[in-house]
Amino acid sequence: MLKTETPAQDHALLDQYPTAELVNVLVDDQINAVNAVRAAAPRIAAAVAAAVPRMEAGGRLIYVGAGTSGRLGLLDSVELYPTFSWPHGRAVALLAGGSDAMFVAVEGAEDNVDQGAADLRAVDVSKNDVVLLIAASGGTPYVLGALRAARAVGALTIGFANNVDAPIANEADVGVTLDTGAEVISGSTRLKAGTSQKIALNTFSSALMVRLNKVHGNLMVDLKATNAKLVRRAIRLTAFATGVDEDAARAVLEQCDFHVKTAIVALSKQTNVEQARVLLENARGSVRQALAQ
């Protein structure tokens, strides 16, 4: 039996726990998710290093999963645009059962290996793409089908699994094993297995965006100011990075469609936004390198 499916012996009487103890047990078990990701950190770092050249060559991130794993992949994909201005078309999420499965479980969809391959081929996967394959069991047929189709065209495959020696981790170019063990509620991998996947995906995509010059220092300088909250954030980030007041920051941001990178370079170099854009382009999007020119 898979470790993620094995009943947890420590909590065989879970349904009889007082509510306070029940909540504490469920919360405390999440610590194991953090520990599992920490143990897998070298593999996540290897995945980031392997992915950077593909992204610099114009490749896409393609997330593939079923059930909770697929929904977590989709969540990571959609957050890249507002956080890092990563283009929508370069973050694709494939979920067993299609988009409806985001909201309602589509029973049996995860068991179709051919559909996983077909869905991946339908998005024209190429050798520059990075395919993230996520499955708690590590053997979901839909995800395995996508993995094998990705490898057939030379795409980089990164497999995330919550069981040791799982096919998805073993067959991927970079396997990331998140060994979370048995769940407090036996078999419910939406618990700490899902938490570990969320942490691992957050870590991978955030580290990748740092390597792609989407962050200056530890400031999120390539966000898309698509609402009032993000407009205010863009102003604060620009003011903090340059030392100007918020009115001065807003004035320059209004000239460059609230692109924080451009505003920081323009204010710091005391130049106009057009020249700031040129400096950034020459520096391949690195604020630090643009400021050094």
Coordinates of C-alpha atoms in Angstrom, one line a residue:
M1 CA 0.0 0.0 0.0
L2 CA 1.2 3.5 -0.8
K3 CA 2.4 5.5 2.2
T4 CA -0.1 8.2 1.4
E5 CA -2.9 5.7 1.6
T6 CA -1.7 3.8 4.7
P7 CA -3.9 4.5 7.8
A8 CA -2.1 6.6 10.4
Q9 CA -1.7 4.4 13.5
D10 CA -1.2 7.3 15.8
H11 CA -4.8 8.6 15.4
A12 CA -7.0 5.5 15.0
L13 CA -9.5 7.1 17.4
L14 CA -9.5 10.5 15.6
D15 CA -13.3 10.8 15.5
Q16 CA -13.4 10.6 19.4
Y17 CA -11.0 13.4 20.0
P18 CA -12.3 16.6 21.7
T19 CA -12.6 19.4 19.1
A20 CA -9.6 21.4 20.4
E21 CA -7.4 18.3 20.2
L22 CA -8.7 17.3 16.8
V23 CA -7.8 20.8 15.4
N24 CA -4.4 20.7 17.0
V25 CA -3.6 17.3 15.5
L26 CA -4.6 18.4 12.0
V27 CA -2.6 21.6 12.3
D28 CA 0.5 20.0 13.8
D29 CA 0.5 17.3 11.0
Q30 CA 1.1 20.1 8.5
I31 CA 4.6 20.5 9.9
N32 CA 5.4 17.3 8.1
A33 CA 4.6 18.9 4.8
V34 CA 7.2 21.6 5.4
N35 CA 9.8 19.0 6.4
A36 CA 9.1 17.0 3.3
V37 CA 9.6 20.0 1.1
R38 CA 12.8 21.0 3.0
A39 CA 14.2 17.5 2.4
A40 CA 13.4 17.8 -1.3
A41 CA 15.0 21.3 -1.6
P42 CA 18.1 20.1 -3.6
R43 CA 15.8 18.5 -6.2
I44 CA 13.7 21.7 -6.4
A45 CA 16.9 23.7 -6.9
A46 CA 17.9 21.3 -9.7
A47 CA 14.5 21.7 -11.3
V48 CA 14.9 25.5 -11.3
A49 CA 18.4 25.4 -12.8
A50 CA 17.2 23.1 -15.5
A51 CA 14.1 25.2 -16.3
V52 CA 15.8 28.6 -16.6
P53 CA 17.4 28.1 -20.1
R54 CA 14.1 26.8 -21.4
M55 CA 12.3 29.9 -20.2
E56 CA 15.0 32.2 -21.6
A57 CA 14.4 30.4 -24.9
G58 CA 10.7 31.3 -24.9
G59 CA 9.3 28.1 -23.4
R60 CA 6.2 27.7 -21.3
L61 CA 5.3 26.3 -18.0
I62 CA 2.8 23.5 -18.4
Y63 CA 1.2 22.1 -15.2
V64 CA -0.5 18.7 -15.3
G65 CA -2.5 17.0 -12.6
A66 CA -5.7 15.4 -11.5
G67 CA -8.0 16.3 -8.5
T68 CA -6.3 18.3 -5.8
S69 CA -2.9 18.1 -7.5
G70 CA -4.3 19.5 -10.7
R71 CA -6.1 22.3 -8.9
L72 CA -2.9 23.3 -7.1
G73 CA -1.1 23.4 -10.4
L74 CA -3.7 25.6 -12.0
L75 CA -3.6 27.9 -9.0
D76 CA 0.2 28.3 -9.3
S77 CA -0.2 29.0 -13.0
V78 CA -2.8 31.7 -12.8
E79 CA -0.9 33.6 -10.0
L80 CA 2.2 34.1 -12.1
Y81 CA 0.6 36.9 -14.2
P82 CA -0.4 39.3 -11.5
T83 CA 2.7 38.5 -9.4
F84 CA 5.4 38.5 -12.0
S85 CA 3.8 39.7 -15.3
W86 CA 4.4 36.2 -16.6
P87 CA 2.3 36.0 -19.8
H88 CA -0.9 34.0 -19.6
G89 CA 0.1 32.0 -22.7
R90 CA 3.3 30.9 -21.1
A91 CA 1.6 29.3 -18.0
V92 CA -0.7 26.5 -19.1
A93 CA -2.6 24.2 -16.8
L94 CA -4.1 20.8 -17.8
L95 CA -6.5 19.2 -15.4
A96 CA -7.9 15.7 -15.8
G97 CA -11.5 16.1 -16.8
G98 CA -11.0 19.6 -18.2
S99 CA -11.8 23.0 -16.7
D100 CA -15.0 21.8 -15.2
A101 CA -12.9 19.6 -12.9
M102 CA -11.7 22.7 -11.1
F103 CA -15.1 23.0 -9.4
V104 CA -16.7 19.5 -9.6
A105 CA -14.8 16.2 -9.4
V106 CA -14.9 14.3 -12.7
E107 CA -14.8 10.7 -11.7
G108 CA -12.5 8.4 -13.7
A109 CA -10.8 11.2 -15.7
E110 CA -7.5 10.6 -13.9
D111 CA -7.4 7.0 -15.0
N112 CA -7.1 7.8 -18.8
V113 CA -3.4 7.6 -19.8
D114 CA -4.2 8.3 -23.4
Q115 CA -6.2 11.5 -22.6
G116 CA -3.3 12.8 -20.6
A117 CA -1.0 12.4 -23.7
A118 CA -3.7 13.8 -26.0
D119 CA -4.3 16.9 -23.8
L120 CA -0.6 17.7 -23.7
R121 CA -0.2 17.3 -27.5
A122 CA -3.2 19.5 -28.0
V123 CA -1.3 22.5 -26.5
D124 CA 1.6 21.9 -28.9
V125 CA 4.2 21.0 -26.4
S126 CA 7.7 21.7 -27.6
K127 CA 11.3 21.1 -26.5
N128 CA 11.5 24.5 -24.8
D129 CA 8.6 23.9 -22.6
V130 CA 8.8 22.8 -18.9
V131 CA 6.1 20.3 -17.9
L132 CA 5.3 20.1 -14.2
L133 CA 3.6 16.8 -13.4
I134 CA 1.9 16.6 -10.0
A135 CA 0.5 13.5 -8.4
A136 CA 0.3 12.5 -4.7
S137 CA 0.3 8.8 -5.6
G138 CA 3.0 9.3 -8.1
G139 CA 1.3 7.0 -10.5
T140 CA -1.8 8.8 -11.8
P141 CA -2.4 7.4 -15.4
Y142 CA -3.5 10.8 -16.8
V143 CA -0.3 12.4 -15.5
L144 CA 1.9 9.6 -16.7
G145 CA 0.4 9.8 -20.2
A146 CA 1.3 13.5 -20.3
L147 CA 4.8 12.9 -18.9
R148 CA 5.6 10.4 -21.6
A149 CA 4.2 12.6 -24.4
A150 CA 6.3 15.5 -23.1
R151 CA 9.5 13.4 -23.0
A152 CA 8.8 12.2 -26.6
V153 CA 9.2 15.8 -27.9
G154 CA 12.2 16.6 -25.6
A155 CA 10.4 19.0 -23.2
L156 CA 11.8 19.2 -19.7
T157 CA 9.7 17.2 -17.3
I158 CA 9.6 17.7 -13.5
G159 CA 7.7 15.2 -11.5
F160 CA 6.3 15.9 -8.1
A161 CA 5.1 12.9 -6.1
N162 CA 4.4 12.1 -2.4
N163 CA 5.5 8.5 -2.4
V164 CA 9.1 7.2 -2.6
D165 CA 10.1 5.5 -5.9
A166 CA 7.0 6.7 -7.7
P167 CA 6.9 6.4 -11.5
I168 CA 6.2 10.1 -12.1
A169 CA 9.3 11.1 -10.1
N170 CA 11.4 8.3 -11.6
E171 CA 10.5 8.8 -15.2
A172 CA 10.7 12.7 -15.1
D173 CA 14.0 14.4 -16.0
V174 CA 13.9 15.9 -12.5
G175 CA 12.0 14.0 -9.9
V176 CA 10.9 15.7 -6.7
T177 CA 9.7 13.3 -3.9
L178 CA 7.7 15.0 -1.1
D179 CA 7.7 12.1 1.4
T180 CA 4.8 13.2 3.6
G181 CA 3.8 9.7 4.7
A182 CA 0.4 8.7 6.0
E183 CA -2.4 11.2 6.4
V184 CA -4.2 11.9 9.7
I185 CA -7.4 11.2 7.8
S186 CA -6.3 8.1 5.9
G187 CA -5.9 8.6 2.2
S188 CA -7.0 12.3 2.2
T189 CA -4.1 13.7 0.2
R190 CA -5.7 17.1 0.1
L191 CA -4.2 17.4 3.6
K192 CA -0.4 17.5 4.2
A193 CA 0.4 15.9 0.8
G194 CA -1.5 18.8 -0.9
T195 CA 0.1 21.3 1.4
S196 CA 3.6 20.0 0.5
Q197 CA 2.7 20.3 -3.2
K198 CA 1.5 23.9 -2.8
I199 CA 4.8 24.8 -1.0
A200 CA 6.9 23.0 -3.5
L201 CA 5.2 24.7 -6.5
N202 CA 5.3 28.1 -4.8
T203 CA 9.0 27.6 -4.2
F204 CA 9.8 26.4 -7.7
S205 CA 7.9 29.1 -9.6
S206 CA 9.1 31.9 -7.2
A207 CA 12.7 30.8 -7.4
L208 CA 12.4 30.6 -11.2
M209 CA 11.0 34.1 -11.5
V210 CA 13.8 35.4 -9.3
R211 CA 16.3 33.8 -11.7
L212 CA 14.4 35.4 -14.6
N213 CA 15.0 38.9 -13.1
K214 CA 11.4 39.4 -11.9
V215 CA 12.6 40.4 -8.5
H216 CA 15.0 43.2 -7.4
G217 CA 16.5 42.5 -4.0
N218 CA 13.5 40.9 -2.5
L219 CA 11.0 43.3 -4.1
M220 CA 8.3 42.1 -6.5
V221 CA 9.1 44.6 -9.2
D222 CA 7.5 43.0 -12.2
L223 CA 3.9 42.8 -11.0
K224 CA 0.9 43.7 -13.1
A225 CA -1.1 46.6 -11.5
T226 CA -4.5 45.2 -12.5
N227 CA -6.5 46.6 -9.6
A228 CA -6.4 49.3 -7.0
K229 CA -4.6 47.2 -4.4
L230 CA -1.8 46.4 -6.9
V231 CA -1.6 50.1 -8.0
R232 CA -1.0 51.0 -4.4
R233 CA 1.6 48.2 -4.1
A234 CA 3.4 49.4 -7.2
I235 CA 3.6 52.9 -5.8
R236 CA 5.0 51.7 -2.4
L237 CA 7.5 49.4 -4.0
T238 CA 8.8 52.1 -6.3
A239 CA 9.0 54.6 -3.4
F240 CA 10.8 52.1 -1.2
A241 CA 13.3 51.1 -3.9
T242 CA 14.2 54.6 -4.9
G243 CA 13.7 56.7 -1.7
V244 CA 11.3 59.1 -3.4
D245 CA 7.9 60.0 -1.9
E246 CA 4.8 58.3 -3.1
D247 CA 3.6 61.3 -5.2
A248 CA 6.9 61.3 -7.2
A249 CA 6.7 57.5 -7.6
R250 CA 3.1 57.7 -8.9
A251 CA 4.0 60.5 -11.3
V252 CA 6.7 58.3 -13.0
L253 CA 4.6 55.1 -12.8
E254 CA 1.8 56.9 -14.7
Q255 CA 4.2 57.4 -17.6
C256 CA 5.1 53.7 -17.9
D257 CA 1.8 52.0 -17.3
F258 CA 2.7 51.3 -13.7
H259 CA 5.7 49.1 -14.6
V260 CA 7.7 49.2 -11.4
K261 CA 11.0 48.1 -13.0
T262 CA 10.9 50.9 -15.4
A263 CA 10.0 53.5 -12.8
I264 CA 12.8 52.4 -10.5
V265 CA 15.4 52.7 -13.2
A266 CA 14.1 56.0 -14.4
L267 CA 14.0 57.5 -11.0
S268 CA 17.3 56.0 -9.8
K269 CA 19.2 57.0 -13.0
Q270 CA 17.3 60.3 -13.3
T271 CA 16.3 59.6 -16.9
N272 CA 13.1 59.3 -18.8
V273 CA 11.0 56.1 -19.0
E274 CA 12.0 55.5 -22.6
Q275 CA 15.7 55.4 -21.8
A276 CA 14.9 53.3 -18.7
R277 CA 13.2 50.8 -20.9
V278 CA 16.2 50.6 -23.2
L279 CA 18.5 50.1 -20.2
L280 CA 16.3 47.3 -18.9
E281 CA 16.2 45.6 -22.3
N282 CA 20.0 45.8 -22.6
A283 CA 20.2 44.2 -19.1
R284 CA 17.7 41.4 -20.0
G285 CA 15.2 42.7 -17.5
S286 CA 17.6 42.9 -14.6
V287 CA 17.0 46.1 -12.6
R288 CA 20.4 45.7 -10.8
Q289 CA 22.3 45.4 -14.1
A290 CA 20.3 48.3 -15.6
L291 CA 21.3 50.5 -12.7
A292 CA 25.0 49.5 -13.1
Q293 CA 25.1 50.7 -16.7

